[in-house]
PDB file of C-alpha atoms in Angstrom:
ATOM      1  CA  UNK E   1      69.133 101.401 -14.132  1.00 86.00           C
ATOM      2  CA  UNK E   2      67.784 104.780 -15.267  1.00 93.00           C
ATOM      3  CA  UNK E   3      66.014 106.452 -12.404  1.00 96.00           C
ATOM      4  CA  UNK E   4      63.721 109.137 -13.842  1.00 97.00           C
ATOM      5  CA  UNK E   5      63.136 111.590 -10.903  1.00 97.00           C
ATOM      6  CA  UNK E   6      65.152 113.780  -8.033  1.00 97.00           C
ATOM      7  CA  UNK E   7      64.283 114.710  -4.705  1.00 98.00           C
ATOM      8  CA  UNK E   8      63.964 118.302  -6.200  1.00 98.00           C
ATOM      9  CA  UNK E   9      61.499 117.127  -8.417  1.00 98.00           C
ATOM     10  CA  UNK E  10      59.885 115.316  -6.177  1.00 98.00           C
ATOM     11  CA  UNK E  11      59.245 118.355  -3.915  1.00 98.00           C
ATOM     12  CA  UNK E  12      58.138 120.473  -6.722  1.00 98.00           C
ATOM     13  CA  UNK E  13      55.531 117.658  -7.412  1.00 98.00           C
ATOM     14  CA  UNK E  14      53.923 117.166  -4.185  1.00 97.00           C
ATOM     15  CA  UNK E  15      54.930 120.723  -2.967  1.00 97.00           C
ATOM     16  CA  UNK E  16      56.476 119.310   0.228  1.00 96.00           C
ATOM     17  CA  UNK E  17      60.099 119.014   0.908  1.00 97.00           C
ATOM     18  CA  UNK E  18      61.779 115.451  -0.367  1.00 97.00           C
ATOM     19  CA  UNK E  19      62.000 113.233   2.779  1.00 95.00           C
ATOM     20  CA  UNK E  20      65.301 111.757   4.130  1.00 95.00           C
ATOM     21  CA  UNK E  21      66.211 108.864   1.613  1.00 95.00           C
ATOM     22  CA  UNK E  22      63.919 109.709  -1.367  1.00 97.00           C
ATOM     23  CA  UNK E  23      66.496 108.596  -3.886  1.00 97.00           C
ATOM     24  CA  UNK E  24      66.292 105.121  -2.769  1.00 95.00           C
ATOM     25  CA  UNK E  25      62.508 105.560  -2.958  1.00 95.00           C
ATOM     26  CA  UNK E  26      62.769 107.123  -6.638  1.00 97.00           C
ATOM     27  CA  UNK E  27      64.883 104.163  -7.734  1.00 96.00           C
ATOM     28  CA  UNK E  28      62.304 101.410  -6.574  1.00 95.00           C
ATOM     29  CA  UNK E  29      59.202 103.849  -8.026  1.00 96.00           C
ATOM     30  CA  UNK E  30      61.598 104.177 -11.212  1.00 96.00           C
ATOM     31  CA  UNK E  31      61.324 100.243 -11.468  1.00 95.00           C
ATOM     32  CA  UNK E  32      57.496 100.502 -11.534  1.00 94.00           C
ATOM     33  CA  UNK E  33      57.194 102.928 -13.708  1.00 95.00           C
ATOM     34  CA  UNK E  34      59.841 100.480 -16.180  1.00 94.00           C
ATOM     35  CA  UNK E  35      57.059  97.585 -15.191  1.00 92.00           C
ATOM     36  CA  UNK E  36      54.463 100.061 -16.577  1.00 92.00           C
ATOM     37  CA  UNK E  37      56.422 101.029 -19.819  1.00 93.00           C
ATOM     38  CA  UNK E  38      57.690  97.445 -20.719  1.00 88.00           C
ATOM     39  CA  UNK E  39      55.273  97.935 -24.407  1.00 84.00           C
ATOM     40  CA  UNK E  40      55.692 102.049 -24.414  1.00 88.00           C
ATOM     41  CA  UNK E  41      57.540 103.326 -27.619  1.00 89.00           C
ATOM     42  CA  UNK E  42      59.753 106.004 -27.503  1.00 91.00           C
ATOM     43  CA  UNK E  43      62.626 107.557 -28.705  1.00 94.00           C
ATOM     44  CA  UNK E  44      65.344 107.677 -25.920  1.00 94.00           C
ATOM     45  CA  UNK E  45      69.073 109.364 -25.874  1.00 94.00           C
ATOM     46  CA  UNK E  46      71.555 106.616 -26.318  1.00 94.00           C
ATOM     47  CA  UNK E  47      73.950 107.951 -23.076  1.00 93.00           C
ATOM     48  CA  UNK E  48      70.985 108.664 -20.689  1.00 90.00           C
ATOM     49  CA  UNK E  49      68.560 106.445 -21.531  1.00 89.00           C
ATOM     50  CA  UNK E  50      65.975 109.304 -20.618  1.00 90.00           C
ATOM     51  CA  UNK E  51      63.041 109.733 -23.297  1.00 92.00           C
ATOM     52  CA  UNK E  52      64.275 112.931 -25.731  1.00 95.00           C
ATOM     53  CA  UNK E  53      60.726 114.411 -26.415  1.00 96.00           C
ATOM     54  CA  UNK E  54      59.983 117.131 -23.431  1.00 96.00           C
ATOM     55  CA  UNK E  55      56.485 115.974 -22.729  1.00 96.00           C
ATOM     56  CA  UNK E  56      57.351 112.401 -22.835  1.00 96.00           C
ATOM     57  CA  UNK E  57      60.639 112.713 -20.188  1.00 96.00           C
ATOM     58  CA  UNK E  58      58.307 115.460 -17.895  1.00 97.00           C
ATOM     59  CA  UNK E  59      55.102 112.511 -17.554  1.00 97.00           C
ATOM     60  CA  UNK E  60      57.448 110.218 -17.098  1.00 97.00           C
ATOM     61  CA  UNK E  61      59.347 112.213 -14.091  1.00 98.00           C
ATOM     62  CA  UNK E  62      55.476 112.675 -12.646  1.00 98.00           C
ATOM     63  CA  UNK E  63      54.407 109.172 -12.573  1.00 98.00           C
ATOM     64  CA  UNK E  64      58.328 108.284 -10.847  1.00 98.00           C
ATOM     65  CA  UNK E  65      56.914 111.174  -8.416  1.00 98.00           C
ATOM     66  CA  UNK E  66      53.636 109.844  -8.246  1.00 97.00           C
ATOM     67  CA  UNK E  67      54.559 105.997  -7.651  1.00 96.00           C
ATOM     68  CA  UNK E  68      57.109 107.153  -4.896  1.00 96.00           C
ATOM     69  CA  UNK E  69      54.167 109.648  -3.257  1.00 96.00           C
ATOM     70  CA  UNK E  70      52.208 106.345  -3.285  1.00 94.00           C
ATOM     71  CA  UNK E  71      54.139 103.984  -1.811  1.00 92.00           C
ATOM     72  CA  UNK E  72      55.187 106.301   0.850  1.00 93.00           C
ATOM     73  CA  UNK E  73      51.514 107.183   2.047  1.00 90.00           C
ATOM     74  CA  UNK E  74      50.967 103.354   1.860  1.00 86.00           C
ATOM     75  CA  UNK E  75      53.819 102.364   3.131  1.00 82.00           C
ATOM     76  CA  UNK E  76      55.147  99.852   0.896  1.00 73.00           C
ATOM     77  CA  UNK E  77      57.821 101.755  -0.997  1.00 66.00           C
ATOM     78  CA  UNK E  78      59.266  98.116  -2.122  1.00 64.00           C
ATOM     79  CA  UNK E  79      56.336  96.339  -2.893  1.00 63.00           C
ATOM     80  CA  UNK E  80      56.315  93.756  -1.078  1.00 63.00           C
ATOM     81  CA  UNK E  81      53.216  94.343   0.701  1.00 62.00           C
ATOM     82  CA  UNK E  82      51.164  91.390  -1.623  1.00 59.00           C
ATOM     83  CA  UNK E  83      53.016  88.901  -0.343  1.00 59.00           C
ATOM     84  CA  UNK E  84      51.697  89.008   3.522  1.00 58.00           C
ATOM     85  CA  UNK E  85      48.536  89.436   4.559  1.00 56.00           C
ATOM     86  CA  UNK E  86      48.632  90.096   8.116  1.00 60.00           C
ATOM     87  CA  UNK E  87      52.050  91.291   9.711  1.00 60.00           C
ATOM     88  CA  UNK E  88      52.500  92.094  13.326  1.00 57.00           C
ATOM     89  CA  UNK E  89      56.041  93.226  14.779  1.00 64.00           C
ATOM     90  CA  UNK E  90      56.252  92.627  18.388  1.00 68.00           C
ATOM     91  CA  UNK E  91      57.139  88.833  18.483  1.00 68.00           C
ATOM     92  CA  UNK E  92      57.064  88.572  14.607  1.00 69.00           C
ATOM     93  CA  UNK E  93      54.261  87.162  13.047  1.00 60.00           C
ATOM     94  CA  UNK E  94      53.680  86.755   9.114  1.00 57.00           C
ATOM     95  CA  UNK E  95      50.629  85.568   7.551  1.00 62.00           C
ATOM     96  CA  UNK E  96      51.098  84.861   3.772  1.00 60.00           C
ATOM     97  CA  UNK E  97      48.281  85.992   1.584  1.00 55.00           C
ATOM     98  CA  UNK E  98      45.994  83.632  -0.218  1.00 57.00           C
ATOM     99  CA  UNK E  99      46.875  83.093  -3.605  1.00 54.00           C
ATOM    100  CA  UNK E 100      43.255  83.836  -4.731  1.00 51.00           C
ATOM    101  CA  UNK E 101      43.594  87.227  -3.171  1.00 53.00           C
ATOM    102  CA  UNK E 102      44.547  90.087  -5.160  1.00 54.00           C
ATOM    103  CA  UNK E 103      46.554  91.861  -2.278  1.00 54.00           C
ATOM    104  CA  UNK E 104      47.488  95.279  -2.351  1.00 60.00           C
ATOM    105  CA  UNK E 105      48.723  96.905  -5.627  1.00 74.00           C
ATOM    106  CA  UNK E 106      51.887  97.555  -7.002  1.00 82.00           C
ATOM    107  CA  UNK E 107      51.270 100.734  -8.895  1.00 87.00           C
ATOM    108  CA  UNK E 108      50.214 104.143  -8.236  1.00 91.00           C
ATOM    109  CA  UNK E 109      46.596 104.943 -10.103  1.00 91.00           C
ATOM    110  CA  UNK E 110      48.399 108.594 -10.454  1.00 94.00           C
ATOM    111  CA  UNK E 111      50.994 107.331 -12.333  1.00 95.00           C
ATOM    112  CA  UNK E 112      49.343 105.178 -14.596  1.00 91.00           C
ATOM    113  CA  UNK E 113      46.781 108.176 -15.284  1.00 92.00           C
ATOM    114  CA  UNK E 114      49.674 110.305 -16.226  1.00 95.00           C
ATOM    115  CA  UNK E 115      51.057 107.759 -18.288  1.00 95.00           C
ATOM    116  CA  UNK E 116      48.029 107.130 -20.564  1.00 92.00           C
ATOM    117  CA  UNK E 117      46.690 111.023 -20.499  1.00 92.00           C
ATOM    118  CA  UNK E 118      50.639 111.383 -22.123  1.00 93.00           C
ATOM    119  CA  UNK E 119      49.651 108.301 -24.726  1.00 91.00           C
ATOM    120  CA  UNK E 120      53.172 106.032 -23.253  1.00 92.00           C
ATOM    121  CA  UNK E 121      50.613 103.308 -22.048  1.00 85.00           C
ATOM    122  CA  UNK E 122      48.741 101.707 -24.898  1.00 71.00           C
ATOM    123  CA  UNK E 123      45.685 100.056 -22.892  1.00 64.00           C
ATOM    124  CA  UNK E 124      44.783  99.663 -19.494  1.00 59.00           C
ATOM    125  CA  UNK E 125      47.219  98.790 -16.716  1.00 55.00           C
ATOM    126  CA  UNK E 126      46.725  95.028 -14.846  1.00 58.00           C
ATOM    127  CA  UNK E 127      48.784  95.171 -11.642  1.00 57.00           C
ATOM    128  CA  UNK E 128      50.865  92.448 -11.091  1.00 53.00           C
ATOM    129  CA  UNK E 129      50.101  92.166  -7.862  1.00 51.00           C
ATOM    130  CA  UNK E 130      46.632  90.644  -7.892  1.00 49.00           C
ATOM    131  CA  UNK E 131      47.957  87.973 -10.358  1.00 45.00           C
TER     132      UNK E 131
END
């Protein structure tokens, strides 16, 4: 699994230090952003699987930064959040969410903004999460 951002760049894109246990967060925003890019085309080196043009690898870095931004001020850095619509922690109780609902996102608007304004995302982005 190629995870496209560091806690260093992660600071230098929300200009606040990386929290404790950003790479883990990186790696799950990483699999977004792969969700996002399943139709992109671009060339890619063969060891790091990393995209070779410049502006291609640096959006792609932002969005990882972006989606792990998001799902740290939401609070649902593993998406998971769709599945339940009412959780409560003292004596555990899970509601699952309607199927009808479209429950909370999976993807950062930022990200998928950066994506298209750097022409990786052909259309418009459907989360998968209110399917």
């Amino acid at each position: 699994m190629v995870v496209y951002a560091t806690g260093a760049d992660y600071a230098t894109y929300t200009g606040k230090p990386a929290p404790d246990g950003i790479d883990a967060v990186l790696a799950r925003a990483s699999e977004r952003i792969d969700e996002l890019l399943v139709a992109a085309v671009y060339d890619t080196d063969p060891v790091t699987q990393m995209p070779t043009d410049p502006a291609e690898a640096e959006a792609i870095t932002r969005a990882t930064c972006a989606q792990a931004a998001w799902s740290l001020a939401v609070g649902d850095p593993y998406g998971v959040a769709a599945a339940f619509s009412d959780v409560k922690i003292g004596s555990v109780s899970l509601k699952r969410a309607d199927g009808g609902g479209a429950g909370p996102a999976r993807h950062a608007p930022d990200a998928a903004s950066i994506l298209r304004i750097a022409g990786l995302l052909p259309g418009y982005v459907i989360d998968q999460g209110a399917w």
